[in-house]
Amino acid sequence: MKTLLATAAMAVITTTAAHAGPAADMAQARIASIAKGDTPTVAGAYNDGATLHWVGGPLDGTYKGSEIKAVWEKFAKAQPNLTANVMDVSEAMNPKGATVTANVVFAGKDKIPVRYVMLFRDGKLVDEIWQVDPALAK
């Protein structure tokens, strides 16, 4: 009986750990849209006061408002037809919002290794950090 209960408890823990929450699902969809170069979907995910912090690489800078869409258009044009290898997704949630972090290596013309942090409130992206991290490409 103890073995059966222990096995059942492990199944619940494993199932719970494997189930992504709504913010992790939004993050996964976002990463797929970036890889496809779907700029309207990528830019449409932000709330009005959102900030994008791009750290490293040729697009390094902090962007707000219409600058965000412009930087994603520039990225999509420079890096078409990407694949995304997503690793280490982590979601933290409470009633006020959710933060998702992930390590992602986008690959196409170039490899772009990214430590990605997304802050969602009310289903919209309010703050985002795109940290180019060469250590991920190894």
Coordinates of N, CA, C and O in Angstrom, one line a residue:
M1 N 0.8 -1.2 0.0 CA 0.0 0.0 0.0 C 0.9 1.3 0.0 O 0.6 2.2 -0.7
K2 N 1.9 1.2 0.8 CA 2.8 2.4 0.9 C 3.5 2.6 -0.5 O 3.6 3.8 -1.0
T3 N 3.8 1.6 -1.2 CA 4.4 1.7 -2.5 C 3.4 2.3 -3.5 O 3.8 3.2 -4.3
L4 N 2.2 1.9 -3.4 CA 1.1 2.4 -4.3 C 0.9 3.9 -4.0 O 0.8 4.7 -5.0
L5 N 0.8 4.3 -2.8 CA 0.7 5.7 -2.4 C 1.9 6.5 -2.9 O 1.7 7.6 -3.4
A6 N 3.1 6.0 -2.7 CA 4.3 6.7 -3.1 C 4.3 6.9 -4.6 O 4.6 8.0 -5.1
T7 N 3.9 5.8 -5.3 CA 3.9 5.9 -6.8 C 2.8 6.9 -7.3 O 3.1 7.7 -8.1
A8 N 1.7 6.9 -6.6 CA 0.6 7.9 -7.0 C 1.1 9.3 -6.7 O 0.8 10.2 -7.5
A9 N 1.7 9.5 -5.6 CA 2.2 10.9 -5.2 C 3.3 11.3 -6.2 O 3.2 12.5 -6.7
M10 N 4.1 10.4 -6.6 CA 5.2 10.8 -7.6 C 4.5 11.2 -9.0 O 4.9 12.1 -9.7
A11 N 3.5 10.4 -9.4 CA 2.8 10.7 -10.6 C 2.1 12.1 -10.6 O 2.2 12.8 -11.5
V12 N 1.5 12.5 -9.4 CA 0.9 13.8 -9.3 C 2.0 14.9 -9.4 O 1.9 15.9 -10.1
I13 N 3.1 14.7 -8.7 CA 4.2 15.7 -8.7 C 4.8 15.8 -10.1 O 5.0 16.9 -10.6
T14 N 5.0 14.7 -10.8 CA 5.5 14.7 -12.2 C 4.5 15.4 -13.1 O 4.9 16.3 -13.9
T15 N 3.2 15.1 -13.0 CA 2.2 15.7 -13.8 C 2.2 17.2 -13.6 O 2.1 18.0 -14.5
T16 N 2.2 17.6 -12.3 CA 2.1 19.0 -12.0 C 3.3 19.8 -12.5 O 3.2 20.8 -13.1
A17 N 4.5 19.2 -12.4 CA 5.7 19.9 -12.8 C 5.8 20.0 -14.3 O 6.3 21.0 -14.9
A18 N 5.2 19.1 -15.0 CA 5.2 19.1 -16.5 C 4.2 20.0 -17.1 O 4.3 20.4 -18.2
H19 N 3.1 20.3 -16.3 CA 2.1 21.2 -16.9 C 2.5 22.6 -16.8 O 2.8 23.2 -15.8
A20 N 2.5 23.3 -18.0 CA 2.8 24.7 -18.0 C 1.6 25.5 -17.7 O 0.4 25.1 -18.0
G21 N 1.8 26.7 -17.1 CA 0.7 27.6 -16.8 C 0.4 28.5 -18.0 O 1.1 28.4 -19.1
P22 N -0.6 29.3 -17.9 CA -1.0 30.2 -19.0 C 0.1 31.1 -19.5 O 0.3 31.4 -20.7
A23 N 0.9 31.7 -18.6 CA 2.0 32.6 -19.0 C 3.1 31.8 -19.8 O 3.6 32.3 -20.8
A24 N 3.4 30.6 -19.3 CA 4.4 29.8 -20.0 C 3.9 29.4 -21.4 O 4.7 29.4 -22.4
D25 N 2.6 29.1 -21.5 CA 2.0 28.9 -22.8 C 2.1 30.1 -23.8 O 2.4 30.0 -24.9
M26 N 1.8 31.3 -23.2 CA 2.0 32.5 -24.0 C 3.4 32.7 -24.4 O 3.7 33.2 -25.5
A27 N 4.3 32.4 -23.5 CA 5.8 32.6 -23.8 C 6.2 31.6 -25.0 O 6.9 32.0 -25.9
Q28 N 5.7 30.4 -24.9 CA 6.1 29.4 -25.9 C 5.5 29.9 -27.3 O 6.2 29.8 -28.3
A29 N 4.3 30.4 -27.3 CA 3.7 30.9 -28.5 C 4.4 32.1 -29.1 O 4.6 32.2 -30.3
R30 N 4.9 32.9 -28.2 CA 5.6 34.1 -28.5 C 7.0 33.7 -29.2 O 7.3 34.3 -30.2
I31 N 7.7 32.8 -28.6 CA 8.9 32.3 -29.1 C 8.7 31.7 -30.5 O 9.5 32.0 -31.4
A32 N 7.6 31.0 -30.7 CA 7.3 30.4 -32.0 C 7.0 31.5 -33.0 O 7.5 31.5 -34.2
S33 N 6.3 32.6 -32.6 CA 6.0 33.7 -33.5 C 7.3 34.5 -33.9 O 7.5 34.9 -35.0
I34 N 8.2 34.6 -32.9 CA 9.5 35.3 -33.2 C 10.3 34.4 -34.3 O 10.8 35.0 -35.2
A35 N 10.3 33.1 -34.1 CA 11.1 32.3 -35.0 C 10.5 32.3 -36.4 O 11.2 32.3 -37.4
K36 N 9.1 32.4 -36.5 CA 8.5 32.5 -37.8 C 8.6 33.9 -38.5 O 8.3 34.0 -39.6
G37 N 9.0 34.9 -37.7 CA 9.1 36.2 -38.2 C 7.7 36.9 -38.3 O 7.5 37.8 -39.1
D38 N 6.8 36.5 -37.5 CA 5.4 37.0 -37.4 C 5.4 38.3 -36.6 O 4.9 38.3 -35.5
T39 N 5.9 39.4 -37.2 CA 6.0 40.6 -36.5 C 4.7 41.2 -35.9 O 4.7 41.7 -34.8
P40 N 3.6 41.1 -36.7 CA 2.4 41.7 -36.2 C 1.9 41.0 -34.9 O 1.5 41.6 -33.9
T41 N 2.1 39.6 -34.8 CA 1.8 38.9 -33.6 C 2.7 39.3 -32.4 O 2.3 39.5 -31.3
V42 N 4.0 39.3 -32.8 CA 5.0 39.6 -31.7 C 4.8 41.0 -31.2 O 4.7 41.2 -30.0
A43 N 4.6 42.0 -32.0 CA 4.4 43.4 -31.6 C 3.0 43.6 -30.9 O 2.9 44.4 -30.0
G44 N 2.0 42.8 -31.3 CA 0.7 42.9 -30.7 C 0.5 42.4 -29.3 O -0.5 42.6 -28.7
A45 N 1.6 41.7 -28.8 CA 1.5 41.1 -27.5 C 1.7 42.1 -26.3 O 1.5 41.8 -25.2
Y46 N 2.2 43.3 -26.7 CA 2.6 44.3 -25.6 C 1.4 45.1 -25.2 O 0.5 45.5 -26.0
N47 N 1.4 45.6 -23.9 CA 0.5 46.6 -23.5 C 1.1 48.0 -23.9 O 2.2 48.0 -24.4
D48 N 0.3 49.0 -23.7 CA 0.7 50.3 -24.2 C 2.0 50.9 -23.6 O 2.7 51.6 -24.3
G49 N 2.3 50.6 -22.4 CA 3.5 51.1 -21.7 C 4.7 50.2 -21.6 O 5.6 50.4 -20.8
A50 N 4.7 49.1 -22.5 CA 5.7 48.1 -22.4 C 7.1 48.6 -22.7 O 7.3 49.6 -23.4
T51 N 8.1 47.9 -22.2 CA 9.5 48.1 -22.4 C 10.2 46.9 -22.9 O 9.9 45.8 -22.3
L52 N 11.0 47.0 -23.9 CA 11.8 45.8 -24.3 C 13.3 46.2 -24.1 O 13.7 47.3 -24.6
H53 N 14.0 45.4 -23.3 CA 15.4 45.6 -23.0 C 16.1 44.6 -23.8 O 16.1 43.4 -23.5
W54 N 16.8 45.0 -24.9 CA 17.6 44.1 -25.7 C 19.1 44.3 -25.3 O 19.6 45.4 -25.5
V55 N 19.7 43.2 -24.7 CA 21.0 43.4 -24.2 C 22.0 42.5 -25.0 O 21.9 41.3 -25.0
G56 N 22.9 43.2 -25.7 CA 23.9 42.5 -26.5 C 23.4 42.5 -28.0 O 22.3 42.6 -28.3
G57 N 24.4 42.2 -28.8 CA 24.1 42.1 -30.3 C 23.9 43.5 -30.9 O 23.9 44.5 -30.3
P58 N 23.6 43.5 -32.2 CA 23.5 44.7 -33.0 C 22.2 45.5 -32.6 O 22.2 46.7 -32.9
L59 N 21.3 44.9 -32.0 CA 20.0 45.6 -31.6 C 20.0 46.1 -30.2 O 19.0 46.5 -29.6
D60 N 21.2 46.0 -29.5 CA 21.3 46.4 -28.1 C 20.6 47.8 -27.8 O 20.9 48.7 -28.6
G61 N 19.8 47.8 -26.8 CA 19.1 49.1 -26.5 C 17.9 48.8 -25.7 O 17.5 47.7 -25.5
T62 N 17.2 49.9 -25.3 CA 15.9 49.9 -24.6 C 14.9 50.5 -25.5 O 15.1 51.6 -26.0
Y63 N 13.8 49.8 -25.7 CA 12.8 50.3 -26.7 C 11.4 50.4 -26.0 O 11.1 49.6 -25.1
K64 N 10.6 51.4 -26.4 CA 9.3 51.6 -25.9 C 8.4 52.0 -27.1 O 8.9 52.5 -28.2
G65 N 7.1 51.8 -27.0 CA 6.1 52.2 -28.0 C 6.4 51.7 -29.3 O 6.7 50.5 -29.5
S66 N 6.3 52.5 -30.4 CA 6.5 52.1 -31.8 C 7.9 51.6 -32.0 O 8.1 50.9 -33.0
E67 N 8.9 52.0 -31.2 CA 10.2 51.5 -31.4 C 10.3 49.9 -31.2 O 11.1 49.3 -31.9
I68 N 9.4 49.4 -30.4 CA 9.4 47.9 -30.2 C 9.1 47.2 -31.5 O 9.8 46.3 -31.9
K69 N 8.0 47.6 -32.2 CA 7.6 47.0 -33.4 C 8.7 47.1 -34.5 O 9.1 46.2 -35.2
A70 N 9.3 48.3 -34.5 CA 10.4 48.6 -35.5 C 11.6 47.6 -35.3 O 12.2 47.1 -36.2
V71 N 12.0 47.4 -34.0 CA 13.1 46.5 -33.7 C 12.8 45.1 -34.1 O 13.7 44.4 -34.6
W72 N 11.6 44.6 -33.8 CA 11.2 43.3 -34.2 C 11.2 43.1 -35.8 O 11.5 42.1 -36.3
E73 N 10.7 44.2 -36.5 CA 10.7 44.1 -37.9 C 12.2 44.0 -38.4 O 12.4 43.3 -39.4
K74 N 13.0 44.8 -37.8 CA 14.5 44.7 -38.2 C 15.0 43.4 -38.0 O 15.8 42.8 -38.8
F75 N 14.7 42.8 -36.8 CA 15.2 41.5 -36.5 C 14.7 40.4 -37.4 O 15.5 39.6 -37.9
A76 N 13.4 40.4 -37.7 CA 12.8 39.5 -38.6 C 13.4 39.5 -40.0 O 13.6 38.5 -40.7
K77 N 13.7 40.8 -40.5 CA 14.3 40.9 -41.8 C 15.7 40.4 -41.8 O 16.1 39.8 -42.8
A78 N 16.4 40.6 -40.8 CA 17.9 40.2 -40.7 C 18.0 38.7 -40.4 O 19.0 38.1 -40.8
Q79 N 17.0 38.1 -39.8 CA 17.1 36.7 -39.3 C 15.8 35.9 -39.8 O 15.0 35.6 -38.9
P80 N 15.6 35.7 -41.0 CA 14.4 35.0 -41.5 C 14.5 33.5 -41.2 O 15.6 32.9 -41.1
N81 N 13.4 32.8 -41.2 CA 13.3 31.3 -41.2 C 14.1 30.7 -40.0 O 15.0 29.9 -40.2
L82 N 13.8 31.1 -38.8 CA 14.5 30.6 -37.6 C 13.8 29.4 -37.1 O 12.6 29.2 -37.2
T83 N 14.6 28.6 -36.4 CA 14.1 27.5 -35.5 C 14.4 28.0 -34.1 O 15.3 28.8 -33.9
A84 N 13.7 27.5 -33.1 CA 13.9 27.9 -31.7 C 14.0 26.6 -30.9 O 13.1 25.8 -30.8
N85 N 15.2 26.5 -30.2 CA 15.4 25.4 -29.3 C 15.2 26.0 -27.9 O 16.0 26.8 -27.4
V86 N 14.0 25.7 -27.3 CA 13.7 26.3 -26.0 C 14.0 25.3 -24.9 O 13.7 24.1 -24.9
M87 N 14.8 25.9 -23.9 CA 15.2 25.1 -22.7 C 14.9 25.8 -21.4 O 14.8 27.0 -21.4
D88 N 14.8 25.1 -20.4 CA 14.7 25.6 -19.0 C 13.6 26.7 -18.8 O 13.9 27.8 -18.3
V89 N 12.4 26.4 -19.2 CA 11.3 27.4 -19.1 C 10.9 27.3 -17.6 O 10.7 26.3 -17.0
S90 N 10.7 28.5 -17.0 CA 10.3 28.6 -15.6 C 9.2 29.7 -15.6 O 9.4 30.8 -16.1
E91 N 8.2 29.4 -14.8 CA 7.1 30.3 -14.7 C 6.8 30.6 -13.2 O 6.8 29.7 -12.4
A92 N 6.7 31.9 -12.9 CA 6.3 32.3 -11.5 C 5.0 33.2 -11.7 O 5.0 34.1 -12.5
M93 N 4.0 32.8 -10.9 CA 2.7 33.5 -11.0 C 2.2 33.9 -9.7 O 2.4 33.2 -8.7
N94 N 1.4 35.0 -9.7 CA 0.5 35.4 -8.5 C -0.6 36.2 -9.1 O -0.6 36.4 -10.4
P95 N -1.6 36.6 -8.4 CA -2.7 37.3 -9.0 C -2.4 38.6 -9.7 O -3.2 39.1 -10.5
K96 N -1.2 39.2 -9.4 CA -0.9 40.4 -10.1 C -0.2 40.3 -11.4 O -0.1 41.2 -12.2
G97 N 0.4 39.1 -11.7 CA 1.1 38.9 -13.0 C 1.9 37.6 -12.9 O 1.9 36.8 -12.0
A98 N 2.6 37.5 -14.0 CA 3.5 36.3 -14.2 C 4.8 36.6 -14.9 O 4.8 37.5 -15.8
T99 N 5.8 35.9 -14.5 CA 7.1 36.1 -15.1 C 7.5 34.7 -15.6 O 7.4 33.7 -15.0
V100 N 8.0 34.7 -16.9 CA 8.5 33.5 -17.5 C 9.9 33.8 -17.9 O 10.2 34.8 -18.5
T101 N 10.8 32.8 -17.6 CA 12.2 32.9 -18.1 C 12.4 31.6 -18.9 O 11.9 30.6 -18.6
A102 N 13.3 31.8 -19.9 CA 13.6 30.6 -20.7 C 15.0 30.9 -21.3 O 15.4 32.0 -21.6
N103 N 15.7 29.8 -21.6 CA 16.9 29.9 -22.4 C 16.5 29.4 -23.8 O 15.8 28.3 -23.9
V104 N 16.8 30.2 -24.8 CA 16.4 29.9 -26.2 C 17.5 30.1 -27.1 O 18.2 31.1 -27.0
V105 N 17.8 29.1 -28.0 CA 18.7 29.3 -29.1 C 18.0 29.4 -30.4 O 17.4 28.4 -30.8
F106 N 17.9 30.5 -31.0 CA 17.3 30.7 -32.3 C 18.4 30.4 -33.3 O 19.5 30.8 -33.1
A107 N 18.0 29.7 -34.3 CA 19.0 29.3 -35.3 C 18.5 29.5 -36.7 O 17.3 29.1 -37.0
G108 N 19.3 30.0 -37.6 CA 18.9 30.2 -39.0 C 20.2 30.6 -39.7 O 21.2 29.9 -39.7
K109 N 20.2 31.8 -40.2 CA 21.4 32.4 -40.8 C 22.5 32.4 -39.8 O 23.7 32.2 -40.0
D110 N 22.1 32.8 -38.6 CA 23.1 32.9 -37.4 C 22.4 32.1 -36.3 O 21.2 31.8 -36.2
K111 N 23.3 31.8 -35.2 CA 22.7 31.3 -34.0 C 22.6 32.5 -33.0 O 23.6 33.3 -32.9
I112 N 21.4 32.6 -32.4 CA 21.2 33.7 -31.5 C 20.8 33.1 -30.1 O 19.6 32.7 -29.9
P113 N 21.7 32.9 -29.2 CA 21.4 32.4 -27.9 C 20.9 33.5 -27.0 O 21.5 34.5 -26.8
V114 N 19.8 33.2 -26.4 CA 19.1 34.2 -25.6 C 18.6 33.7 -24.2 O 18.0 32.6 -24.1
R115 N 18.9 34.5 -23.2 CA 18.2 34.3 -21.9 C 17.1 35.3 -22.0 O 17.2 36.5 -22.1
Y116 N 15.9 34.7 -22.0 CA 14.6 35.5 -22.2 C 13.8 35.6 -21.0 O 13.5 34.6 -20.3
V117 N 13.4 36.8 -20.6 CA 12.6 37.1 -19.5 C 11.4 37.9 -19.9 O 11.5 39.0 -20.5
M118 N 10.2 37.4 -19.6 CA 8.9 38.1 -20.0 C 8.0 38.3 -18.8 O 7.8 37.3 -18.1
L119 N 7.6 39.5 -18.6 CA 6.6 39.8 -17.5 C 5.3 40.1 -18.1 O 5.1 41.0 -19.0
F120 N 4.3 39.3 -17.7 CA 2.9 39.5 -18.2 C 2.0 40.0 -17.1 O 2.1 39.6 -16.0
R121 N 1.1 40.9 -17.5 CA 0.1 41.4 -16.6 C -1.2 41.5 -17.4 O -1.2 42.0 -18.5
D122 N -2.3 40.9 -16.9 CA -3.6 40.9 -17.6 C -3.4 40.4 -19.0 O -4.0 40.9 -20.0
G123 N -2.6 39.3 -19.2 CA -2.5 38.7 -20.5 C -1.6 39.4 -21.5 O -1.6 39.0 -22.7
K124 N -1.0 40.5 -21.1 CA -0.2 41.3 -22.0 C 1.2 41.4 -21.5 O 1.5 41.4 -20.3
L125 N 2.1 41.6 -22.4 CA 3.6 41.7 -22.1 C 3.8 43.1 -21.7 O 3.5 44.1 -22.4
V126 N 4.4 43.3 -20.5 CA 4.7 44.7 -20.0 C 6.1 45.0 -19.9 O 6.5 46.2 -19.9
D127 N 6.9 44.0 -19.7 CA 8.4 44.2 -19.7 C 9.1 42.9 -20.2 O 8.6 41.8 -20.0
E128 N 10.1 43.1 -20.9 CA 10.8 42.0 -21.6 C 12.3 42.2 -21.6 O 12.7 43.4 -21.9
I129 N 13.0 41.2 -21.3 CA 14.5 41.3 -21.4 C 15.0 40.2 -22.4 O 14.6 39.0 -22.2
W130 N 15.7 40.6 -23.4 CA 16.2 39.7 -24.4 C 17.7 39.8 -24.3 O 18.3 40.8 -24.8
Q131 N 18.3 38.9 -23.5 CA 19.7 39.0 -23.1 C 20.5 38.0 -24.0 O 20.3 36.8 -23.9
V132 N 21.3 38.5 -25.0 CA 22.1 37.6 -25.8 C 23.1 37.0 -24.8 O 23.8 37.7 -24.1
D133 N 23.2 35.7 -24.8 CA 24.0 34.9 -23.9 C 24.8 33.9 -24.7 O 24.4 32.8 -24.9
P134 N 26.1 34.3 -25.1 CA 26.9 33.4 -25.9 C 27.1 32.0 -25.2 O 27.4 31.0 -25.9
A135 N 27.1 31.9 -23.9 CA 27.3 30.7 -23.2 C 26.3 29.6 -23.5 O 26.6 28.4 -23.5
L136 N 25.1 30.0 -24.0 CA 24.0 29.1 -24.3 C 24.3 28.4 -25.6 O 23.8 27.3 -25.8
A137 N 25.1 29.0 -26.5 CA 25.4 28.4 -27.8 C 26.4 27.2 -27.7 O 26.6 26.5 -28.7
K138 N 27.0 27.0 -26.6 CA 28.1 26.0 -26.5 C 27.5 24.7 -26.3 O 26.4 24.4 -25.8

